[in-house]
XYZ file of C-alpha atoms in Angstrom:
635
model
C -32.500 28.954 52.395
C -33.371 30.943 49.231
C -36.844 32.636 49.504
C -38.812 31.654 46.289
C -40.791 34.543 45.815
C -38.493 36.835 46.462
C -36.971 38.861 43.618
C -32.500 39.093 43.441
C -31.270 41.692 44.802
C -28.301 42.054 42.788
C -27.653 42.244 38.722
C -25.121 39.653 38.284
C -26.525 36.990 40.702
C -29.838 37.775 39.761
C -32.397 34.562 38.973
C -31.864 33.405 34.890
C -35.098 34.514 32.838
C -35.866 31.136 32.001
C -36.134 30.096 35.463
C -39.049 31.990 36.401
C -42.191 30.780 34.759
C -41.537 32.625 31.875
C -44.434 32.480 28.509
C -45.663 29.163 30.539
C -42.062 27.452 30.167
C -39.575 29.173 32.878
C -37.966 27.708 35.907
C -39.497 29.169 39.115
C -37.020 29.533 42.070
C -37.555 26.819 44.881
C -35.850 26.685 48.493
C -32.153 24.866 47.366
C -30.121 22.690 50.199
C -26.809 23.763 51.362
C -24.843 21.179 49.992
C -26.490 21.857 46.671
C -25.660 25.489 47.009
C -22.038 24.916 48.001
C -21.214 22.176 45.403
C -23.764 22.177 42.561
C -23.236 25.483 40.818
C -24.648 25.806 37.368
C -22.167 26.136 34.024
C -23.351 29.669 33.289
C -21.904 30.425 36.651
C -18.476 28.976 37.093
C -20.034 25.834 38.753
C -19.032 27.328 42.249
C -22.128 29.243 43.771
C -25.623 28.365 42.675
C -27.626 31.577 41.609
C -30.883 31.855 43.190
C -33.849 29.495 41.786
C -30.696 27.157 40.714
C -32.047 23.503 40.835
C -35.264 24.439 41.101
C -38.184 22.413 38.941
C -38.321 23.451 35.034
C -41.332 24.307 32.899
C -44.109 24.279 35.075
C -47.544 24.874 33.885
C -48.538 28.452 31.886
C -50.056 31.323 34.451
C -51.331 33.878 33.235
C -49.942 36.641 35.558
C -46.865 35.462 34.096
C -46.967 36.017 30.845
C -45.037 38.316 29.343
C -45.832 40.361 26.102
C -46.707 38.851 23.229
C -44.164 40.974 21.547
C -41.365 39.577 23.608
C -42.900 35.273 22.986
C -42.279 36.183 19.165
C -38.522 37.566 19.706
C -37.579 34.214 21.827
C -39.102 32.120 18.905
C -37.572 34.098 16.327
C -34.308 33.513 18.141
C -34.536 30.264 18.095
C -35.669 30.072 14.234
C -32.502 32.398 13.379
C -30.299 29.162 15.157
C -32.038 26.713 13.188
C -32.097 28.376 10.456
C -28.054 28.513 10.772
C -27.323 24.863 11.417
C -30.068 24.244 8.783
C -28.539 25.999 5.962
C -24.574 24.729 7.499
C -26.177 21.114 6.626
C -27.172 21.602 3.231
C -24.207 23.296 2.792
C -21.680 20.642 3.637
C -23.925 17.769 2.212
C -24.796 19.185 -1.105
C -21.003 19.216 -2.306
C -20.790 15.969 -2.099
C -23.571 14.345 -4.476
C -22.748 13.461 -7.710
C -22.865 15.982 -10.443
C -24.987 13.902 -13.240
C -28.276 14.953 -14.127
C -30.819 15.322 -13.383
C -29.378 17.053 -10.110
C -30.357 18.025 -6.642
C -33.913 19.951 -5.685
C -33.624 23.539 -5.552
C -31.739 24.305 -1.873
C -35.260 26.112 -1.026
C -37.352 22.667 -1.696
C -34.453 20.553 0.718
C -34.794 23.077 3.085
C -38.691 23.329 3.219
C -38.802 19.511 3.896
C -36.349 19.691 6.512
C -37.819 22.751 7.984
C -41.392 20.824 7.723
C -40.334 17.950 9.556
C -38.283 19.687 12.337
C -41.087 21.569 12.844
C -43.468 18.408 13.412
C -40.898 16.571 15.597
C -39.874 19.841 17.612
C -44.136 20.128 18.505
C -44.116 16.495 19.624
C -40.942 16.356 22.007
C -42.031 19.453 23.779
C -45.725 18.269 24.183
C -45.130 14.235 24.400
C -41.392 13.607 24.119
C -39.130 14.490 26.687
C -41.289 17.518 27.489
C -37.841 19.882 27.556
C -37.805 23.219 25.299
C -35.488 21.412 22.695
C -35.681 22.877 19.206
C -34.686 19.855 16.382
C -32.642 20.039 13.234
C -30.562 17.182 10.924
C -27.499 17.105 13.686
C -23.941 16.704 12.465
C -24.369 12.796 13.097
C -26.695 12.707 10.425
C -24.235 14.447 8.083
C -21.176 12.385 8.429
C -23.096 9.074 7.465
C -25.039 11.091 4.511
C -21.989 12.463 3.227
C -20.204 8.860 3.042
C -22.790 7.458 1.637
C -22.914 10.156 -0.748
C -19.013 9.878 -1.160
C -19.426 6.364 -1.782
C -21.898 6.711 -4.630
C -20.118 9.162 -6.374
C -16.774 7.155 -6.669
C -18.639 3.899 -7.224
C -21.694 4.717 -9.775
C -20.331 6.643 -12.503
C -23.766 7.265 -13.786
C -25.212 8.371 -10.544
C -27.302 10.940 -10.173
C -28.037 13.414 -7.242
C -31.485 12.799 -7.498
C -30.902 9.060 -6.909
C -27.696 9.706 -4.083
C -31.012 11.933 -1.989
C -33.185 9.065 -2.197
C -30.674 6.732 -1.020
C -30.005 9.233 1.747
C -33.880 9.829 1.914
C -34.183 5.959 2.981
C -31.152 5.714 4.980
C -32.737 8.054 7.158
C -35.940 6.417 7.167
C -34.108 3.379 8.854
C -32.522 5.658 11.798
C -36.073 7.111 12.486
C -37.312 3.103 12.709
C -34.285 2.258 14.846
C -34.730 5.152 17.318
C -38.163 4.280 17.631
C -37.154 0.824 18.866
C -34.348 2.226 21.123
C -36.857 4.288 22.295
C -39.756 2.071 22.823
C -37.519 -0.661 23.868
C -35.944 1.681 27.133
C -32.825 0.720 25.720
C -31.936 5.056 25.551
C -33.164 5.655 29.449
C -31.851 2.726 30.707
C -27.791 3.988 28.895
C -28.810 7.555 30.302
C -29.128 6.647 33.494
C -25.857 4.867 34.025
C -23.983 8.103 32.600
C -22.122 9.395 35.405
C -19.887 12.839 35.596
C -17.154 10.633 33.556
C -18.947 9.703 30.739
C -21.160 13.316 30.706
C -17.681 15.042 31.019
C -16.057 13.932 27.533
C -18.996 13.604 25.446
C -20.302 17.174 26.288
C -17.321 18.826 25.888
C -16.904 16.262 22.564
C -19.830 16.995 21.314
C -18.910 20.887 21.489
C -15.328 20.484 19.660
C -17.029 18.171 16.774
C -18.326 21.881 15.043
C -14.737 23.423 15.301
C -14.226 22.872 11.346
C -17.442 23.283 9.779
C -17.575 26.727 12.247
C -13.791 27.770 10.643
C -14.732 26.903 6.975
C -17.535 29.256 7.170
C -16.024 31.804 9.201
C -13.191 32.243 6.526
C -16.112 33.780 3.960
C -15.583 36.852 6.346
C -13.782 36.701 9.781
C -14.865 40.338 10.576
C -18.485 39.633 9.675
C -17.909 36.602 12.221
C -15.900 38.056 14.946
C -18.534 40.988 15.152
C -21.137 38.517 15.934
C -18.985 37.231 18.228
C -18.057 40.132 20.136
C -21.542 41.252 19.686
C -22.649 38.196 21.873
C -20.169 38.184 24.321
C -20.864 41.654 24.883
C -25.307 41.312 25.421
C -24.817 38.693 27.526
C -21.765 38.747 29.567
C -20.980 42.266 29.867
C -24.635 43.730 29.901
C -26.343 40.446 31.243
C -28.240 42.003 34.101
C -28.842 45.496 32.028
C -33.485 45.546 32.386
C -35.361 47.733 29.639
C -38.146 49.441 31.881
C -40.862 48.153 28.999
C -39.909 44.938 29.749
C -41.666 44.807 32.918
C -44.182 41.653 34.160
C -47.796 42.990 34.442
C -49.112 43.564 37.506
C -51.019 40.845 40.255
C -54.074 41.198 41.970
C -53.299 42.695 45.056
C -48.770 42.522 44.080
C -46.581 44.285 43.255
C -44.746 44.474 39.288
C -41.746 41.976 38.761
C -38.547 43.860 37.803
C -37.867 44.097 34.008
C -36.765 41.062 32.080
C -32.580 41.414 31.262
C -33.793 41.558 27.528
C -30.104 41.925 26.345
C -29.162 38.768 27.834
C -32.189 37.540 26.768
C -31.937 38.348 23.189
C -28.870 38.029 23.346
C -28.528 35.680 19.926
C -31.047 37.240 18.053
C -30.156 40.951 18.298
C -26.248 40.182 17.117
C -27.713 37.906 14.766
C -30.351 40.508 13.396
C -27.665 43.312 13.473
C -24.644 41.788 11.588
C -27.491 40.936 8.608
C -28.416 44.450 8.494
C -24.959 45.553 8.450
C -24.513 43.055 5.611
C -27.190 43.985 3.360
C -26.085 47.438 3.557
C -22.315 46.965 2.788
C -23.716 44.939 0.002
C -26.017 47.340 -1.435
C -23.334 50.286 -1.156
C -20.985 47.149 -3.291
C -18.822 47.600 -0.621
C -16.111 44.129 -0.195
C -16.872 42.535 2.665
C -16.543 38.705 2.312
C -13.094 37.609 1.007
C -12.970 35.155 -1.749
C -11.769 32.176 0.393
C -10.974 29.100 -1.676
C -12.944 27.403 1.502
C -15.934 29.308 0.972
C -16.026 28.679 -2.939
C -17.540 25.206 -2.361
C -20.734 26.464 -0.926
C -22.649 26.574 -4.320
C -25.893 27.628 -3.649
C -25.877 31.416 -3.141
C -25.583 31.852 -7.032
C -28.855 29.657 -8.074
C -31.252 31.419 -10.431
C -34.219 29.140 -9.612
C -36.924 30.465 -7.922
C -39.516 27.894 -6.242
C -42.773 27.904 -5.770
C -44.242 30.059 -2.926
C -46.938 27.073 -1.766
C -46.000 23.601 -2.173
C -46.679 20.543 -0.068
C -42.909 19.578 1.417
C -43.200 16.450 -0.792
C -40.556 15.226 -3.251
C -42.800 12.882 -5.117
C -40.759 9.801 -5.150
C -40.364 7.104 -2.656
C -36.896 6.499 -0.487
C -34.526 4.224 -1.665
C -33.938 1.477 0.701
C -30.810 -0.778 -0.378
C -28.418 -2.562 1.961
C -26.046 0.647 1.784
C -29.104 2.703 3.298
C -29.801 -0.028 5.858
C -26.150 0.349 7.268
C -26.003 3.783 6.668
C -29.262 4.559 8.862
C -27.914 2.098 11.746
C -24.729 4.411 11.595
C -27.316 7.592 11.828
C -29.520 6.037 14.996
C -26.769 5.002 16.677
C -24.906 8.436 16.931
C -27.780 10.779 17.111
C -28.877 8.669 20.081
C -25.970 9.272 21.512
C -25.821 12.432 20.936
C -29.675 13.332 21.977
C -29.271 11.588 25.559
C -26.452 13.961 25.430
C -28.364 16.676 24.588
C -30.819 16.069 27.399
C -29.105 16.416 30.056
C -26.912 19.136 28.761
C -30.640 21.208 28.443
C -31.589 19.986 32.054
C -28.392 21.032 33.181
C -27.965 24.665 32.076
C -31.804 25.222 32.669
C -31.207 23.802 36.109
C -34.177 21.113 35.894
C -33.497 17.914 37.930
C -31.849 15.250 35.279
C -34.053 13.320 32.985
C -35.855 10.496 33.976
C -35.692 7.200 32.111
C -39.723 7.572 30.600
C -38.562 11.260 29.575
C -35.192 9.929 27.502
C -37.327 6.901 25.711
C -40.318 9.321 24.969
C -38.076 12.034 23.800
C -35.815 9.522 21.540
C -38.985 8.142 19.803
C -40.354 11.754 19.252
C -37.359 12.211 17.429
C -37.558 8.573 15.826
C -40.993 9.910 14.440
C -39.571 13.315 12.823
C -36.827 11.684 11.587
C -39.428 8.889 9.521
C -41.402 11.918 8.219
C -38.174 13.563 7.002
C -36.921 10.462 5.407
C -40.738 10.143 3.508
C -40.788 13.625 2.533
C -37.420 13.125 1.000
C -35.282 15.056 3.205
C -31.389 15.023 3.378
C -31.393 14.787 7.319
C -33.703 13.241 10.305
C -34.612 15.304 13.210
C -32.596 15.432 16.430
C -32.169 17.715 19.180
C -30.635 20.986 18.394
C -27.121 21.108 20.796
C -26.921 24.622 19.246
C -30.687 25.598 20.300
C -30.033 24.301 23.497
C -26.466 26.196 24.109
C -27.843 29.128 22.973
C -30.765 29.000 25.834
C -28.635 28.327 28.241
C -26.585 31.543 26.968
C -30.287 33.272 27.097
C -31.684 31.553 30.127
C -34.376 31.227 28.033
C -36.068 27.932 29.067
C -39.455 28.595 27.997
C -41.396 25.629 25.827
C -43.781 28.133 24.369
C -41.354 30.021 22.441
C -39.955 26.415 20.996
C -43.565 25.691 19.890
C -43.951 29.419 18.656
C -40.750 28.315 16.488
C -41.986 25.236 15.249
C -45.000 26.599 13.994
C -43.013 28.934 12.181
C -41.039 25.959 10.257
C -44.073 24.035 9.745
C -45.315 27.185 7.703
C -41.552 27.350 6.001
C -41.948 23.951 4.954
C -45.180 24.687 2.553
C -42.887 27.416 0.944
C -39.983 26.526 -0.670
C -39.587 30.428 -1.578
C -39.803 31.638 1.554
C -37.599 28.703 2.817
C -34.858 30.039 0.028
C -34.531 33.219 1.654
C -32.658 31.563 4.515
C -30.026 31.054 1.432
C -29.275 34.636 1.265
C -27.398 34.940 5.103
C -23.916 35.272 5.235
C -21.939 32.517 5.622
C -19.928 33.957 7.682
C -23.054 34.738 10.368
C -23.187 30.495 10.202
C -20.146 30.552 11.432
C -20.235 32.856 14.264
C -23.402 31.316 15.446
C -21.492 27.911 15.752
C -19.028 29.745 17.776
C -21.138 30.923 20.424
C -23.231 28.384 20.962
C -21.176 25.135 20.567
C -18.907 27.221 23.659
C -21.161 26.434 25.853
C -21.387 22.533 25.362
C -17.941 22.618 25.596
C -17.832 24.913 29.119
C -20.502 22.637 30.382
C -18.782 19.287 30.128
C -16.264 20.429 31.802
C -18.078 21.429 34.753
C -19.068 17.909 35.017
C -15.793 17.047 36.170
C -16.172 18.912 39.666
C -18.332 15.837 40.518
C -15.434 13.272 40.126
C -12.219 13.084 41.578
C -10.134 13.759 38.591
C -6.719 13.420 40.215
C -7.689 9.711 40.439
C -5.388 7.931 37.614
C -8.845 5.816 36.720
C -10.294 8.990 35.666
C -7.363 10.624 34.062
C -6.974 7.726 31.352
C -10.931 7.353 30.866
C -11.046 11.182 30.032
C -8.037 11.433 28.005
C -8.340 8.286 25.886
C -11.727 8.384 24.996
C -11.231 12.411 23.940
C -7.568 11.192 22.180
C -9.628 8.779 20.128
C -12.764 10.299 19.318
C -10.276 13.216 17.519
C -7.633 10.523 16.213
C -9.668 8.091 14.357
C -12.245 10.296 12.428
C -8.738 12.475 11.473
C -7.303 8.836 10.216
C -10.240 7.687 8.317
C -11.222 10.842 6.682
C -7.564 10.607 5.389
C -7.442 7.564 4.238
C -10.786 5.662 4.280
C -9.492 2.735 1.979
C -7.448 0.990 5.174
C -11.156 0.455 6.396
C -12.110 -2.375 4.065
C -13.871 -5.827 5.237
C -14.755 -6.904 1.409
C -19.000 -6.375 1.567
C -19.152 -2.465 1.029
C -22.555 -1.916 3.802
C -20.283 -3.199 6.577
C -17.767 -1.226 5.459
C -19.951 1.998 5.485
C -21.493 0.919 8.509
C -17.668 1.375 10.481
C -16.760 4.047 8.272
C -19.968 5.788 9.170
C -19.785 5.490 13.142
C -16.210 5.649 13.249
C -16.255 8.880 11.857
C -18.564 10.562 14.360
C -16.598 11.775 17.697
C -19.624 11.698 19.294
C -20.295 8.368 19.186
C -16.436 7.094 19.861
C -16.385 9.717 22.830
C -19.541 8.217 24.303
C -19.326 4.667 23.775
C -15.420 4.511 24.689
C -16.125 6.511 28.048
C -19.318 4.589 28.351
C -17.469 1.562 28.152
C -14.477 2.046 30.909
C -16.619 3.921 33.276
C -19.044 0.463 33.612
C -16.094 -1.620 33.321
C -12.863 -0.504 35.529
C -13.278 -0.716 38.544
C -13.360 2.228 41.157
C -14.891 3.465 44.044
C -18.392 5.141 44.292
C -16.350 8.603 45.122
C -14.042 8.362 42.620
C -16.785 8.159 39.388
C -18.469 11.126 41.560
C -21.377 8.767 42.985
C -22.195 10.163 46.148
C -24.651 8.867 48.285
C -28.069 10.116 47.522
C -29.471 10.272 51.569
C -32.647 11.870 51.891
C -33.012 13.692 47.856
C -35.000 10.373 46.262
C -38.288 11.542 46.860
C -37.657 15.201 46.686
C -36.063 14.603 43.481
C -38.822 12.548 41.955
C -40.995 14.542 42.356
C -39.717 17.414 40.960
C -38.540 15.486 37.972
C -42.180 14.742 37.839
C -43.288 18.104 37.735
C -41.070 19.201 34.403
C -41.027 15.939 32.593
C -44.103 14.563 33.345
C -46.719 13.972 30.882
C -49.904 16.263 30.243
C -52.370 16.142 32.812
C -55.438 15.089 29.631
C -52.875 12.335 28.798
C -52.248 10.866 32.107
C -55.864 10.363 32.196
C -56.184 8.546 28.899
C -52.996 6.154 30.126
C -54.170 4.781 33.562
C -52.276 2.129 33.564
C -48.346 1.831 32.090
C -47.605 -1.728 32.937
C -47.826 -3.255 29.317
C -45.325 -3.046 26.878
C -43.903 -0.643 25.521
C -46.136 1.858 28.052
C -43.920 0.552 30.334
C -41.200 2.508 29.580
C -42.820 5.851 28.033
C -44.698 6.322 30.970
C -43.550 7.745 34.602
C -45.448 4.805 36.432
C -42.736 2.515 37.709
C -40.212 5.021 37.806
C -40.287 4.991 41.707
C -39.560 1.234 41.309
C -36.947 1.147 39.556
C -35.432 4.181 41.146
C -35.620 2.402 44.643
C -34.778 -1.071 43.006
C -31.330 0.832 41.643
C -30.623 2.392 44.849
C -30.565 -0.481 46.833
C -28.284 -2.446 44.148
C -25.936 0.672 44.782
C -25.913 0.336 48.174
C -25.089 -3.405 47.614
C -21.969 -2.339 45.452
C -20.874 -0.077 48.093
C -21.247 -1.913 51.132
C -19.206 -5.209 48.818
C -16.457 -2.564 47.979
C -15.771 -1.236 50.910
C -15.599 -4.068 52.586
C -12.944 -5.801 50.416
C -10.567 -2.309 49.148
C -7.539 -2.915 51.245
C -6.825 0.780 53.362
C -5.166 3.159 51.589
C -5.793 1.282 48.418
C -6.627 3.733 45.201
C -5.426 4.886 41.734
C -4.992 8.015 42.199
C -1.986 9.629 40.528
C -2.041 13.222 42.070
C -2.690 14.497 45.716
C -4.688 17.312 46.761
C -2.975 20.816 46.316
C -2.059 21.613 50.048
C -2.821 18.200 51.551
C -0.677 14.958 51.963
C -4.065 13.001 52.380
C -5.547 12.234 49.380
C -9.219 12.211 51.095
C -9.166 15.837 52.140
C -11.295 18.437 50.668
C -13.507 15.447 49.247
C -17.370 16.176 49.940
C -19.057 14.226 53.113
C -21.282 11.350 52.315
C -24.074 12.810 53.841
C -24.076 15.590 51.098
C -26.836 15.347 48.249
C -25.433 13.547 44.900
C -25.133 17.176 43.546
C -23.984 16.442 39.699
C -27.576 14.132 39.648
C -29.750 16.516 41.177
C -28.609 19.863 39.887
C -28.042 18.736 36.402
């Protein structure tokens, strides 16, 4: 049993910064079970041997006797602006190309980015206070830019005298329908009650989907300068790999009444993104300034037009465009397209968060709240005239689970910070001025991790069972296939009224939501035993479990007060109240399932394809049922 006070002994199994009640929003270590320990192990770790505090409770409540220096709060939030700030600008950047090129044309890149920053910033302060309560930063995700840039597409092959004023206030109300839809998913319990019935085969393919998505936006922008790249890179490897456990003395906690001092933060690992990211800017700016080449004039890079703009905004301005959205029948498809997949792709982004930060797996009322947080930032973008709704960052998250860094203080410290961005459009344009290349690295090291941690979902299944084998492989197949065949030629996808066709065009495109909804699909559908899709029996951890889920993703103690009673609709599914209901209500149909299937699966009977290595039984080396479902309850 791991002692929860007591500090690691060692550097590289020492307890993750972020799991130890760090600025009011770390993980404190908690007494773990042994089949947790043995089976459970956390991504960051090779999924093998739980570190100590692993699967302990997230974000608990903000002491003050552990609170570190103020100095250190403003690096974390800082680090998680400089992220932002990357996929940010890597949005603008990929959308703006494609608007038409009539006049009048686009904003100034400073004035799209202050809106965006403005309403991130919003949406960011209500999921970590209301929403899901998890430290997730948001940004306009990569499933918001496939459906803006067809629409875009569209309108510029289409409307010969179309503007790129008019194609942003299309995309403006496009994205005022995904923020009404979410809301509804969310409200409706339609997102926790999907979330809930992902198992390790369906978390295994979308995570690691939703990490290969990035892999060509991260090499266009690498090719302005692979050095400049690869430096960051190695840079980040290097912090927190290699020097993870190195502790700066001034680092230290401050002393308790009648205690002793905690041991020095691992601020390497811990800053880990923002010192690379800090240093390779520097480095730029000074190669620059001595007109030293560094960037190579990549044909790839050329397209990225808005380095070279002479405007210079205004340094206070409400984040405002002045004109309404557009709402047509091509927006109203459009914005389905954008709910649908940045649903997907938040649930995702849930449990990925929950899972490197080694919280207990969102609850239903924490996935509803958290999608209509979004929903809400995403109908403020679309009204401020925006390019892109809100969603949770993947890259944000990565990058704290890269950090340990689970604190929600520094993610409010952040979104302050873009609130105030977004009433200057001139000190918004000065995140035009980073390397491109720097963009590019950052999606690198951070979209790594989503990829490294859906693969450690599929320790929880038996993936030498053939079931599995096809559900992985032809949902991942397809989700790369099909968005490679459209893109190529998007004129075979043509059903004669143009919003239907840029609905499909629009969700087709998005591996994300093929990976998701295909896995989704055969893992509720084909049959197989509880053991197989990784379903252990959860003996003894309901209750334990609940509770602790309780503890990081309940709501705010004023709140609870104001709410004493969550039985009418929609309360009913934004609030924790009947979660021990339905919890029970869904065991019990489980245990129905199981007791049916085993009854009537003939001995021997299975479809697995391979055996165990070493074993001519293909049951061996397969985890008791008395052990803890470990993929639910250390996610």
């Amino acid at each position: 049993m791991a002692n929860p006070g007591a500090a690691p002994t060692g550097g590289g199994s020492s307890a993750p910064y972020g799991l130890r009640g760090v600025l009011g929003g770390g993980v404190r270590p908690c007494p773990t079970r042994r089949g947790r320990q043995q089976g459970g192990g956390s991504s960051m770790n090779g999924g093998r041997q739980r570190a100590p505090g692993a699967g302990s409770p997230a974000l608990p409540a903000c002491s003050p006797l552990k609170m570190c220096s103020w100095v250190l709060s403003c690096c974390l939030a800082l680090q998680h602006l400089a992220v932002q700030a990357s996929l940010l600008c890597t949005f603008h950047l990929l959308l703006l190309p494609a608007l038409p090129e009539g006049q009048p044309r686009a904003p100034a890149a400073g004035e799209l980015l202050a809106r965006s920053l403005f309403a991130c910033g919003v949406s960011a302060l209500l999921q970590t206070s209301l929403g899901s309560r998890l430290p997730l930063v948001q940004i306009p995700s990569f499933e918001y830019l496939v459906p803006a840039v067809v629409l875009s597409s569209h309108l510029s092959r289409t409307d010969g005298n179309g503007t790129a004023a008019a194609s942003l206030r299309e995309v403006s109300g496009a994205v005022v329908v995904s923020g009404l839809i979410q809301l509804a998913l969310g409200m409706s319990g339609v997102c926790g009650w999907a979330a809930r019935r992902c198992g390790p085969m369906v978390l295994a393919p979308s995570l690691s989907i939703i990490g290969l998505s990035a892999y060509k936006e991260a090499a266009s922008l690498c090719s302005a300068s692979w050095g400049v790249a690869l430096l960051l890179m190695l840079l980040t490897v290097t912090f927190s790999q290699h020097l993870g456990s190195c502790r700066l003395p001034f680092c230290a906690w401050p002393r308790a009444p009648g205690g002793s001092v905690e041991p020095p933060v691992p601020t390497l690992r811990t800053l880990s993104v923002l010192l690379p990211f800090a240093a390779v800017c520097v480095v730029c700016a000074i190669l620059q300034h001595l007109r030293v080449p560094w960037d190579s004039p990549d044909p790839a890079a050329a397209r990225f037009p808005w380095a070279n703009s002479t405007f210079q905004p205004p340094w206070l301005q409400l984040p405002y465009s002045g004109e309404w959205p557009l709402l047509t029948p091509r927006a109203l498809a459009v914005g389905i397209a954008m709910a649908v997949g940045c649903s997907v792709n938040s649930a995702g982004c849930y449990v990925l968060c929950g899972r490197l930060l080694r919280a207990p797996r969102p609850p239903r009322d924490a996935c509803n709240r958290g999608l209509c947080a979004e929903g809400l930032g995403s109908l403020l973008a679309g009204l401020l005239g925006a390019a892109g709704g809100t969603a949770a960052s993947i890259a944000n998250t990565c990058a704290g689970g890269l950090t340990q860094d689970g604190s929600r203080l520094s993610v409010q410290g952040s979104a302050l910070a873009c609130v105030a961005l977004g009433t200057s459009p001139r000190l918004a344009a000065l995140l035009t001025r980073i390397p491109l290349a720097v963009h590019g690295g950052v999606l690198c090291v951070t979209y790594a991790v989503a990829v490294g941690t859906g693969i450690s979902y599929f320790q929880y299944a038996d993936i030498d069972s053939g079931r599995n084998i096809f559900i992985v492989g032809f949902a991942m197949f397809m989700a790369l296939l099909v968005p490679r065949w459209l893109g190529a030629a998007p004129a075979h996808l043509a059903t004669g009224w143009v919003p239907l066709d840029l609905l499909f065009l629009s969700l087709l495109m998005v591996p994300v939501f093929l990976t998701g909804f295909l896995s989704f699909f055969l893992e509720n559908t084909v049959s197989g035993t509880p053991e197989e899709r990784g379903l252990l029996q959860k003996t003894g951890a309901g209750d334990g479990e609940r509770g602790k889920a309780s503890s990081v993703y309940g709501l705010p103690a004023g709140l609870r007060r104001l709410l004493p009673s969550c039985k009418a609709f929609p309360c009913c599914f934004l609030c924790p109240g009947r979660e021990e209901e339905e919890e029970k209500e869904e065991e019990d149909e489980e245990d129905g399932c199981r007791a049916a299937e085993e009854g009537t699966a003939a001995a021997g009977e299975g479809t697995r394809l391979l055996l165990k290595a070493g074993s001519g039984e293909a049951q061996d080396g397969r985890p008791g049922q008395e052990e803890t479902l470990a993929w639910h309850t250390g996610a």
